[in-house]
Short mmCIF file of C-alpha atoms in Angstrom, two decimals:
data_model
loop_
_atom_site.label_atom_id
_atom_site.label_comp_id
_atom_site.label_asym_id
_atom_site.label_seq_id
_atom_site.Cartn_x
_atom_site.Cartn_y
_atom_site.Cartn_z
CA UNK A 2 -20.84 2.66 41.40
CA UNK A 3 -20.14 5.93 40.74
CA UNK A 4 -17.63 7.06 37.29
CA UNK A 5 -13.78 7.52 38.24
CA UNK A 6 -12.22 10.46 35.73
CA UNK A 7 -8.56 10.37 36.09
CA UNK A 8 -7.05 13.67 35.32
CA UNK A 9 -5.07 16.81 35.27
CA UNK A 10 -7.54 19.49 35.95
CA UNK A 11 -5.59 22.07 33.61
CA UNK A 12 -5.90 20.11 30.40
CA UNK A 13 -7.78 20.18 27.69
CA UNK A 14 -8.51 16.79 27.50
CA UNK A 15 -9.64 16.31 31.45
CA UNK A 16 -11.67 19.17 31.08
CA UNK A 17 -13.49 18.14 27.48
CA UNK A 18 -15.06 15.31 29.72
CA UNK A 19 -15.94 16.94 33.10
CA UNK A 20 -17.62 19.10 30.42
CA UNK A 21 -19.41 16.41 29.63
CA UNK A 22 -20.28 15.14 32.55
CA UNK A 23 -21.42 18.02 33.83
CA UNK A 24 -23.53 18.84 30.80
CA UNK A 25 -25.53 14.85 31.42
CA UNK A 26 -25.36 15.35 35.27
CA UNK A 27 -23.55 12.30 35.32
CA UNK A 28 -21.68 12.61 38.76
CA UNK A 29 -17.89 11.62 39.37
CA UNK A 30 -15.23 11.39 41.50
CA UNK A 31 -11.95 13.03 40.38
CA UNK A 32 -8.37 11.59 40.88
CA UNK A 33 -5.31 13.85 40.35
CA UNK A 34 -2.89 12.25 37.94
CA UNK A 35 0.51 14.31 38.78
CA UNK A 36 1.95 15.20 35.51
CA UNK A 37 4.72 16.77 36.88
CA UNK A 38 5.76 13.71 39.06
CA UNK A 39 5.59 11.66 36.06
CA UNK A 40 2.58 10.03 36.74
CA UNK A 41 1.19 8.97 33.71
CA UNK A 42 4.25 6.59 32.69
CA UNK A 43 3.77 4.88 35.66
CA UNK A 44 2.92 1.13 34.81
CA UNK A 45 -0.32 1.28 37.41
CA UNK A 46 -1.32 4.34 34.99
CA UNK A 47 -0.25 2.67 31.65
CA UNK A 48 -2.41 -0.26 32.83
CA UNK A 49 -5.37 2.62 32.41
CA UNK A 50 -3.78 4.19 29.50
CA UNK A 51 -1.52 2.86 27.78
CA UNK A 52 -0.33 6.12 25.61
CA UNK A 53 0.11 7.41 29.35
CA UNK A 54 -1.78 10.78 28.50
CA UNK A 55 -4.73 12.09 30.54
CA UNK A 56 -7.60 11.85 30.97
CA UNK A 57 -8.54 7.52 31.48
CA UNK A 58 -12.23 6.70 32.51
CA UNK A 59 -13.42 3.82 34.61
CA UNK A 60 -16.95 3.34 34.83
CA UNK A 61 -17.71 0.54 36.94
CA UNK A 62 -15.20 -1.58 35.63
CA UNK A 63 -15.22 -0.28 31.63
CA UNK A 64 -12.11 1.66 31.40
CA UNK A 65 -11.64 3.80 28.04
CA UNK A 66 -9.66 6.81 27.46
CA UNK A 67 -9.24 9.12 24.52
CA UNK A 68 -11.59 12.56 25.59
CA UNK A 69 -13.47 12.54 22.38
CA UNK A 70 -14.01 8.31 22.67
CA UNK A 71 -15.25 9.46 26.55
CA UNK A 72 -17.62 12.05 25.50
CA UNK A 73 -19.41 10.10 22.88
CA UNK A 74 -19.75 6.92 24.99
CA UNK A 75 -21.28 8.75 27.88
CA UNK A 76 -23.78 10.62 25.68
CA UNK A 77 -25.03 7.26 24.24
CA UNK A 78 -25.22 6.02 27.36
CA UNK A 79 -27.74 8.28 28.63
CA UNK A 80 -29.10 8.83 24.64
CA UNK A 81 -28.16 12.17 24.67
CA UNK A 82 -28.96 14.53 21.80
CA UNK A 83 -25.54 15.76 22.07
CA UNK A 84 -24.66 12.47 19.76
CA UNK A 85 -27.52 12.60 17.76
CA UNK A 86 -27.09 8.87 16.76
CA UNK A 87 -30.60 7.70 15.81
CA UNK A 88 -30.45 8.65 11.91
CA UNK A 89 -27.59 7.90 9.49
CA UNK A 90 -28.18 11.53 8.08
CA UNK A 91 -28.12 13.43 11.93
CA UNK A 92 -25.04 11.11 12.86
CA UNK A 93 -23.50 12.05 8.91
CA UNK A 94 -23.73 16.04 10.25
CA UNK A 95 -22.36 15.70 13.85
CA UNK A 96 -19.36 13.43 12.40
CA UNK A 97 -18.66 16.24 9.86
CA UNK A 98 -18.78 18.93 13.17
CA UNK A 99 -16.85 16.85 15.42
CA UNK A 100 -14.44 15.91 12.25
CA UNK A 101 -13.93 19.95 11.45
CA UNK A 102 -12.97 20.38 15.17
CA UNK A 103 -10.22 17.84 15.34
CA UNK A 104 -8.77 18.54 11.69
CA UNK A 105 -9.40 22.48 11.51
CA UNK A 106 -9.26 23.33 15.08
CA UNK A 107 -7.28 21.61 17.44
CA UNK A 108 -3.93 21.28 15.59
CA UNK A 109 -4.19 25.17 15.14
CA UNK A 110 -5.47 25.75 18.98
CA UNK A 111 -3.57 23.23 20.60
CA UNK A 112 -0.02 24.54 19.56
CA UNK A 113 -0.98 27.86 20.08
CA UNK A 114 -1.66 27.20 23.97
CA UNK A 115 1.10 24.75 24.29
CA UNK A 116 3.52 27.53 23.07
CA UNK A 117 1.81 30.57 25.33
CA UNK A 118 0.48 28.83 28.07
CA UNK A 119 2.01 25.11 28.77
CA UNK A 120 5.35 26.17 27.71
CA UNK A 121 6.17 29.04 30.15
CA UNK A 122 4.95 26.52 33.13
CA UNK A 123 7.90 24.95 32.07
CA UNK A 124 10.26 27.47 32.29
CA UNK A 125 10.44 27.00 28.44
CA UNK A 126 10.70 29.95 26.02
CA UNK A 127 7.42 30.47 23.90
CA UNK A 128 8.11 29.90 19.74
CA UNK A 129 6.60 33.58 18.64
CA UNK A 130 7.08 32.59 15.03
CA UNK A 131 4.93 29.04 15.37
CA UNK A 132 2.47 31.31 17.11
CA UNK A 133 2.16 33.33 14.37
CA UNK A 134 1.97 30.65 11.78
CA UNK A 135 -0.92 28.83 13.42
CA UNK A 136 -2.49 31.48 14.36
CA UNK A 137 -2.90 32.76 10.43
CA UNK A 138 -3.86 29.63 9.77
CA UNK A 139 -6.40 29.23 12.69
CA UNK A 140 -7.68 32.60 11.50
CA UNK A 141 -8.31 31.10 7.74
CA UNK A 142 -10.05 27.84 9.11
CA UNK A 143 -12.48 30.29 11.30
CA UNK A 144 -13.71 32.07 8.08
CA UNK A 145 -15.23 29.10 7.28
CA UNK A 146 -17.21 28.10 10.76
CA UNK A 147 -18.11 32.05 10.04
CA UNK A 148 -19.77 31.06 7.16
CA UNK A 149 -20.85 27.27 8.35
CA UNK A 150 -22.58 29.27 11.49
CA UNK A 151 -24.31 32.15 9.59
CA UNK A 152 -26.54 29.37 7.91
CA UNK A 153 -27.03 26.97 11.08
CA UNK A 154 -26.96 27.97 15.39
CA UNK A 155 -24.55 25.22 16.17
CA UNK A 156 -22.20 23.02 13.92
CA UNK A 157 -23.86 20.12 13.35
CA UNK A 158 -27.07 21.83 13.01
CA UNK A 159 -29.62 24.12 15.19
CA UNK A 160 -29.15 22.02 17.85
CA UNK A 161 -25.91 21.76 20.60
CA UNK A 162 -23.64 18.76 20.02
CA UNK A 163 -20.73 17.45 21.48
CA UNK A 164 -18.45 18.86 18.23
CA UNK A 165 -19.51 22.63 19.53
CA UNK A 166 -18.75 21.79 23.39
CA UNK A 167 -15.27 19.69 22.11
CA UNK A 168 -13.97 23.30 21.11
CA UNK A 169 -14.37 24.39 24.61
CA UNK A 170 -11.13 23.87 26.28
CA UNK A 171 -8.47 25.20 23.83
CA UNK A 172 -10.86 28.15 22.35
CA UNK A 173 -11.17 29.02 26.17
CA UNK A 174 -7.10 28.93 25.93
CA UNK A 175 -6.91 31.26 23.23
CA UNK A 176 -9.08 34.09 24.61
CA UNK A 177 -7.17 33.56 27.95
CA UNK A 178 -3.43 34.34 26.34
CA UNK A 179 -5.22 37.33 24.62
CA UNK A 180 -6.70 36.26 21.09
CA UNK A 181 -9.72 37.80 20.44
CA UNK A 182 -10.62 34.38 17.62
CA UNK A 183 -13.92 34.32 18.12
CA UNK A 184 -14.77 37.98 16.98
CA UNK A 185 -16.84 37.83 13.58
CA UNK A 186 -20.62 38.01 14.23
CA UNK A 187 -21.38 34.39 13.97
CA UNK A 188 -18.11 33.11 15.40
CA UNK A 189 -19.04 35.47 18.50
CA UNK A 190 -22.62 34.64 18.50
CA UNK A 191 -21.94 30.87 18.55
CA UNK A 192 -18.44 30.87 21.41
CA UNK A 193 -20.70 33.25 23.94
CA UNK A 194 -23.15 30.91 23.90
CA UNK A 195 -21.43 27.67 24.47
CA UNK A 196 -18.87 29.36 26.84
CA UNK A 197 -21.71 30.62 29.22
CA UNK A 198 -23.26 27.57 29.22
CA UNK A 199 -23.25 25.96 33.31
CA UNK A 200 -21.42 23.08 32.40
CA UNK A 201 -18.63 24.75 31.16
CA UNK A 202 -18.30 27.49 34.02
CA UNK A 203 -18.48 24.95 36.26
CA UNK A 204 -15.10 22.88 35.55
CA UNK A 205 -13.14 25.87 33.68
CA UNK A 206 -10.91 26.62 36.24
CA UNK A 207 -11.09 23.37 38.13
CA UNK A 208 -12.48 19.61 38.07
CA UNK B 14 -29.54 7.41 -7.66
CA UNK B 15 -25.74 6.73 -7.18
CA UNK B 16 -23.49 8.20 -4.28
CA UNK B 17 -20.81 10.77 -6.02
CA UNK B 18 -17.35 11.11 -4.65
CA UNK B 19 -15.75 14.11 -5.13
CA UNK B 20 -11.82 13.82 -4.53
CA UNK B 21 -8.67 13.22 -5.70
CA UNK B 22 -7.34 9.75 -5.73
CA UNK B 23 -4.29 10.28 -4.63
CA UNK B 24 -4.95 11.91 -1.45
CA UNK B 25 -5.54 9.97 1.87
CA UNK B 26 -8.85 11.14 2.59
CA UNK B 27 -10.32 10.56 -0.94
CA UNK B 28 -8.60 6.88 -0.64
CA UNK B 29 -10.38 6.44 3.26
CA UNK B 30 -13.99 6.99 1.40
CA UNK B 31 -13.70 4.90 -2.09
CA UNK B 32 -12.07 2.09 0.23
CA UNK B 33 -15.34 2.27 2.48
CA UNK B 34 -17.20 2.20 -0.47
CA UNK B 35 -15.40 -0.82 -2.31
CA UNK B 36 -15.70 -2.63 2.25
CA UNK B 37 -19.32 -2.01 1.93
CA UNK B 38 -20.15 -2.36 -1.75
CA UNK B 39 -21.40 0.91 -2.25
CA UNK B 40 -21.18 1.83 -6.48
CA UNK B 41 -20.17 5.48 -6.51
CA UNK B 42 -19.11 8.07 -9.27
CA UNK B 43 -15.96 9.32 -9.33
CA UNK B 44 -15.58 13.37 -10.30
CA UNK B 45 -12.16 14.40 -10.35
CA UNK B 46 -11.26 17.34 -8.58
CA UNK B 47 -8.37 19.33 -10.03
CA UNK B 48 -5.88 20.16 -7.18
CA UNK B 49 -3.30 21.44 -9.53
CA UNK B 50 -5.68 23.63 -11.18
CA UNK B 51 -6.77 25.21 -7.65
CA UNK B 52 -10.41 23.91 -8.39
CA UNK B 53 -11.07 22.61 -4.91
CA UNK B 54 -10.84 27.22 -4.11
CA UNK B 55 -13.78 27.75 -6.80
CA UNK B 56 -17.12 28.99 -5.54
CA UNK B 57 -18.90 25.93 -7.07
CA UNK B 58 -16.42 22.96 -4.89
CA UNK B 59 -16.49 25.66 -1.78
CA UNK B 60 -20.65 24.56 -2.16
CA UNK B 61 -19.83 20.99 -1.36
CA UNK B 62 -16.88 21.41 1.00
CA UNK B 63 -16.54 25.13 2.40
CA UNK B 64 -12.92 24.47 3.77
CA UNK B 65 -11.94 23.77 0.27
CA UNK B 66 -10.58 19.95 0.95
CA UNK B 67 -11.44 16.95 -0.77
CA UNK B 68 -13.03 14.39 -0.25
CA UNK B 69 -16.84 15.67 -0.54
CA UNK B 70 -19.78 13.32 -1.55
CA UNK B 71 -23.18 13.38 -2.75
CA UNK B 72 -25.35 10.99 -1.60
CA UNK B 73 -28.33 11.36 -3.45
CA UNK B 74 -28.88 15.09 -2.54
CA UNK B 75 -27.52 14.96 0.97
CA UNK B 76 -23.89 16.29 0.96
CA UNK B 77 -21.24 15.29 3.44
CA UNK B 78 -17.16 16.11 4.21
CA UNK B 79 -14.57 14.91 6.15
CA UNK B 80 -13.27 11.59 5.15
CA UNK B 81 -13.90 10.21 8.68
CA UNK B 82 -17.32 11.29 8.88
CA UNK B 83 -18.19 10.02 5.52
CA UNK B 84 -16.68 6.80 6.20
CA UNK B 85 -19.04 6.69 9.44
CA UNK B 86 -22.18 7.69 7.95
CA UNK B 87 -21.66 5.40 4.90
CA UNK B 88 -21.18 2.71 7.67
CA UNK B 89 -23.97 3.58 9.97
CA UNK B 90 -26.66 3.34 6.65
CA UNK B 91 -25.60 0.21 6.08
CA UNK B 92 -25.39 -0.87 9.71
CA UNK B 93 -22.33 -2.66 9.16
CA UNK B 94 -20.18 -3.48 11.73
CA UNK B 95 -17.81 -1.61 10.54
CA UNK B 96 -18.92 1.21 12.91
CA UNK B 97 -20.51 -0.87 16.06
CA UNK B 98 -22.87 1.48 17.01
CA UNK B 99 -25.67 -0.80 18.85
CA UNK B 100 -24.17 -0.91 21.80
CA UNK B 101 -22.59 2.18 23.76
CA UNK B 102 -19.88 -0.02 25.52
CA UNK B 103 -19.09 -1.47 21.77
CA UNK B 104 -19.42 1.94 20.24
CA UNK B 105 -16.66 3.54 22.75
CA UNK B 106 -14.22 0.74 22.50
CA UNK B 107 -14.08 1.34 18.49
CA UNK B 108 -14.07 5.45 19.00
CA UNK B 109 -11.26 5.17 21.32
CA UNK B 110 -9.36 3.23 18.20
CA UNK B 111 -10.87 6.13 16.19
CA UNK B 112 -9.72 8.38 18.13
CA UNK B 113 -6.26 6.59 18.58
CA UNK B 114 -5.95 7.08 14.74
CA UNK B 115 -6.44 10.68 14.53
CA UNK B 116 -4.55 11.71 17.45
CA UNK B 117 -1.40 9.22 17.85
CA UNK B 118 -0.95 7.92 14.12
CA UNK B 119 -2.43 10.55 11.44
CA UNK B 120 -0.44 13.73 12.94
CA UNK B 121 2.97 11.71 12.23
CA UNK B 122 1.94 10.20 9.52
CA UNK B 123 0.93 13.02 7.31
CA UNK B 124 3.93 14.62 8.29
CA UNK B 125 6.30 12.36 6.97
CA UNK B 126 3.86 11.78 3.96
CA UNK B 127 3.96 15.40 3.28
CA UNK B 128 7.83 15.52 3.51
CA UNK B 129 9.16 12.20 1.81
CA UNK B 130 5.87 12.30 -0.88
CA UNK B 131 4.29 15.26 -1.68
CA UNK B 132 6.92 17.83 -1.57
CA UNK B 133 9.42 15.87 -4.37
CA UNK B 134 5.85 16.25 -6.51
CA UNK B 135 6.03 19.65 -5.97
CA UNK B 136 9.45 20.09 -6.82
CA UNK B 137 10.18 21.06 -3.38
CA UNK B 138 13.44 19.40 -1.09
CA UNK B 139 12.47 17.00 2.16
CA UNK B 140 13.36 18.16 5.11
CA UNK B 141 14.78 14.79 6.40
CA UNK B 142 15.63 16.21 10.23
CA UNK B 143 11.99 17.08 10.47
CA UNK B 144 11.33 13.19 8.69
CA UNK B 145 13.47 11.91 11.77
CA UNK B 146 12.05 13.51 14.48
CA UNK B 147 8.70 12.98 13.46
CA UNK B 148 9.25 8.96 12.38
CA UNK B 149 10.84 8.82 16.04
CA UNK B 150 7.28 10.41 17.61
CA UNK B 151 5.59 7.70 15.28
CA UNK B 152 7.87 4.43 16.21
CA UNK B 153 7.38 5.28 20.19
CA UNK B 154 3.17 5.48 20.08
CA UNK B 155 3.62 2.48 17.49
CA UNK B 156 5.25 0.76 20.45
CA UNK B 157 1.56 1.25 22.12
CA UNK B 158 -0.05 -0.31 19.17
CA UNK B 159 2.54 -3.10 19.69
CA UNK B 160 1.30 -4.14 23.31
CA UNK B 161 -2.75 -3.37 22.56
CA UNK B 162 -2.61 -5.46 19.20
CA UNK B 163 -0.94 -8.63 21.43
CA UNK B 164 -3.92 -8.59 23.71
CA UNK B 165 -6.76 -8.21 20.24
CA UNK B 166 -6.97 -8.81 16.84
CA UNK B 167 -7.83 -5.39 15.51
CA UNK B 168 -7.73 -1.46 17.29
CA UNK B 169 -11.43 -1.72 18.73
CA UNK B 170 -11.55 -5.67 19.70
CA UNK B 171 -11.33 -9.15 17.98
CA UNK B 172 -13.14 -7.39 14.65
CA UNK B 173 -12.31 -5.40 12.29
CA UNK B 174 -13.39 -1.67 12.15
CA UNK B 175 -13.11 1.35 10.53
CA UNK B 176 -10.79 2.33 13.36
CA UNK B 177 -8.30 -0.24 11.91
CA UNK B 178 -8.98 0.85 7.80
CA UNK B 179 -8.65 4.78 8.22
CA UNK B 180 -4.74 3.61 9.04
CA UNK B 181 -4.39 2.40 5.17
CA UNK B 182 -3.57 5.36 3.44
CA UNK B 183 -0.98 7.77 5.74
CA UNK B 184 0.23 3.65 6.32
CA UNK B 185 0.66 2.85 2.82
CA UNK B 186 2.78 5.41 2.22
CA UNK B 187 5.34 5.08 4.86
CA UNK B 188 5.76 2.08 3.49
CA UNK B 189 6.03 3.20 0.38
CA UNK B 190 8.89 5.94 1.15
CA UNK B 191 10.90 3.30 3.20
CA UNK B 192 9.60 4.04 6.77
CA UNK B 193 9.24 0.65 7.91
CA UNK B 194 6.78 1.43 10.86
CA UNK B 195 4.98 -2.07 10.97
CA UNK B 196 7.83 -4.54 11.36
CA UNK B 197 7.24 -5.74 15.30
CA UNK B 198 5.25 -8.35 15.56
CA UNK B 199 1.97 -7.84 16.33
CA UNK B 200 1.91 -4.89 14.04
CA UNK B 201 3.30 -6.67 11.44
CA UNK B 202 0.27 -9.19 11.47
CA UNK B 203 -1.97 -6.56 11.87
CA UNK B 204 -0.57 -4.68 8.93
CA UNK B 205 -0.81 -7.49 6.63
CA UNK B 206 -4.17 -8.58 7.73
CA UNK B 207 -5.43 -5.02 6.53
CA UNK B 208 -3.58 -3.72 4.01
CA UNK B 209 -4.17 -7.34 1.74
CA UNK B 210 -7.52 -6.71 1.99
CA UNK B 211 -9.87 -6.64 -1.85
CA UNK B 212 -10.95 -3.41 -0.78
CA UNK B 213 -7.48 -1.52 0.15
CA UNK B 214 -6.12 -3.53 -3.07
CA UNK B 215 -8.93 -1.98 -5.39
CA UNK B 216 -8.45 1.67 -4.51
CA UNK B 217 -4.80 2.25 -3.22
CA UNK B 218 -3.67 3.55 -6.84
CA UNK B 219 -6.81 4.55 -7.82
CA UNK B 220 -9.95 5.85 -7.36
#
């Protein structure tokens, strides 16, 4: 039985788990949710979602949701090192990592490419002041993966884990509307290497 | 060698660790960290936690941030249930509640927290528009905690995780300022069930 990902290609969340997917060459088959349509507050989709937000996994029956909840469960699945889960201590650092992106990152990231980029495909008028404001603070967070990276190649360590590969969609979203985020040696260092990686070229622009 | 706990007790991420710690019977020190007093910016607290946040701990040489992580790795050493990690079906079900927490409760909650709590200790004036739209954001995914807690006891399942316990702080204090966010049902069952707990009794005004 092959995994169902249920999606919106353009999102950060659909495109955290193809990610993944891609990354454990776990193959899928893709199904359009049509945000635009109002899909997602369907009650067929709320029976796979109740929040009705994308993305919503089903995976021979096991149905989860939640991109980060996806990510980890199919990397213990196939006891991937990119949840380093064997040893309270490993486990401790990729928490921290995956912790720092959700609190530090994405409420920064995620505003900033709702206002610049979700906004005008709306036909809604971009906040410039909000951009600014979480973009200084975005800025101030990043000095400290500058430092965080300068002693270790990845976040949770020298090794890749899913915290690193979680930042993918929305720091992809911010170099796309123009800011250059990633441009102190170790930040730059660190986002050219996960951002070339396969995985991530390969569902970028699409599922 | 004893686990230290750098915080401060008011906060909600201190409160998530020492409540862990009282769940799991872990002794800890307590060292105060002076927020007033800007000591969380000083070169020797930027050592433990390099965002300059608190909670930090020391356990036993091996330092850790990020209330959630903490809480995780604390949980994982002791293999409590707390954190069902032996089994990756098990282990998703409780990191989509995890993940539930961070992304549809926590961003609410700490906004109203910050507005109807902290600000009046800074001498500051609540902005009670922003309280409203925000406590209307809460009450509607609340409304999705309403239908998943009628089908299970807890976030993850029929047991009790840390899912369900990183809810008690933001929680408590809605309460606490008059937003009465647990009063359907289900919620309200859940809510008591939790929140009368030893453990969120021994820590909720103190460290």
């Amino acid at each position: 039985m092959v995994l169902t990902i249920y999606g919106f290609a353009l999102t950060a969340g659909t495109r955290r788990i193809t990610l993944v997917c891609k990354e454990l060459n776990i193959p899928y088959e893709f199904v359009v949710v049509d945000l635009a349509a109002g899909e997602q507050k369907t009650p067929a989709y709320l029976q796979k979602q109740p929040f009705g937000q994308v993305p919503a996994i089903d995976d021979d029956g096991f149905k989860l949701y939640e991109s980060r909840a996806i990510g980890r469960y199919l990397a213990a699945k196939a006891g991937s090192p990119l949840l380093p889960h064997s040893d309270p201590k490993k486990f401790g650092e990729f928490e921290v990592a995956a912790s720092i992106e959700y609190s530090n990152f994405e409420p920064f990231a995620s505003k900033i490419a709702h206002e610049k980029i979700y906004k005008p495909l709306q036909g809604l008028a971009t906040d410039e002041a909000v951009v600014a404001e979480r973009l200084a603070a975005l800025t101030t967070k990043l000095e400290t993966y500058e430092v965080i990276l300068g002693k270790q190649k990845y976040l949770a360590g020298d090794e890749i884990t899913l915290a690193d590969l979680f930042h993918l969609p929305y720091g992809s979203a911010l170099v796309q509307v123009g800011f250059d985020v990633f441009s102190t040696p170790n930040l730059k260092r660190w986002w050219n290497d996960i951002s070339s990686r396969p995985s991530w070229q390969a569902v970028k622009d699409s599922a």
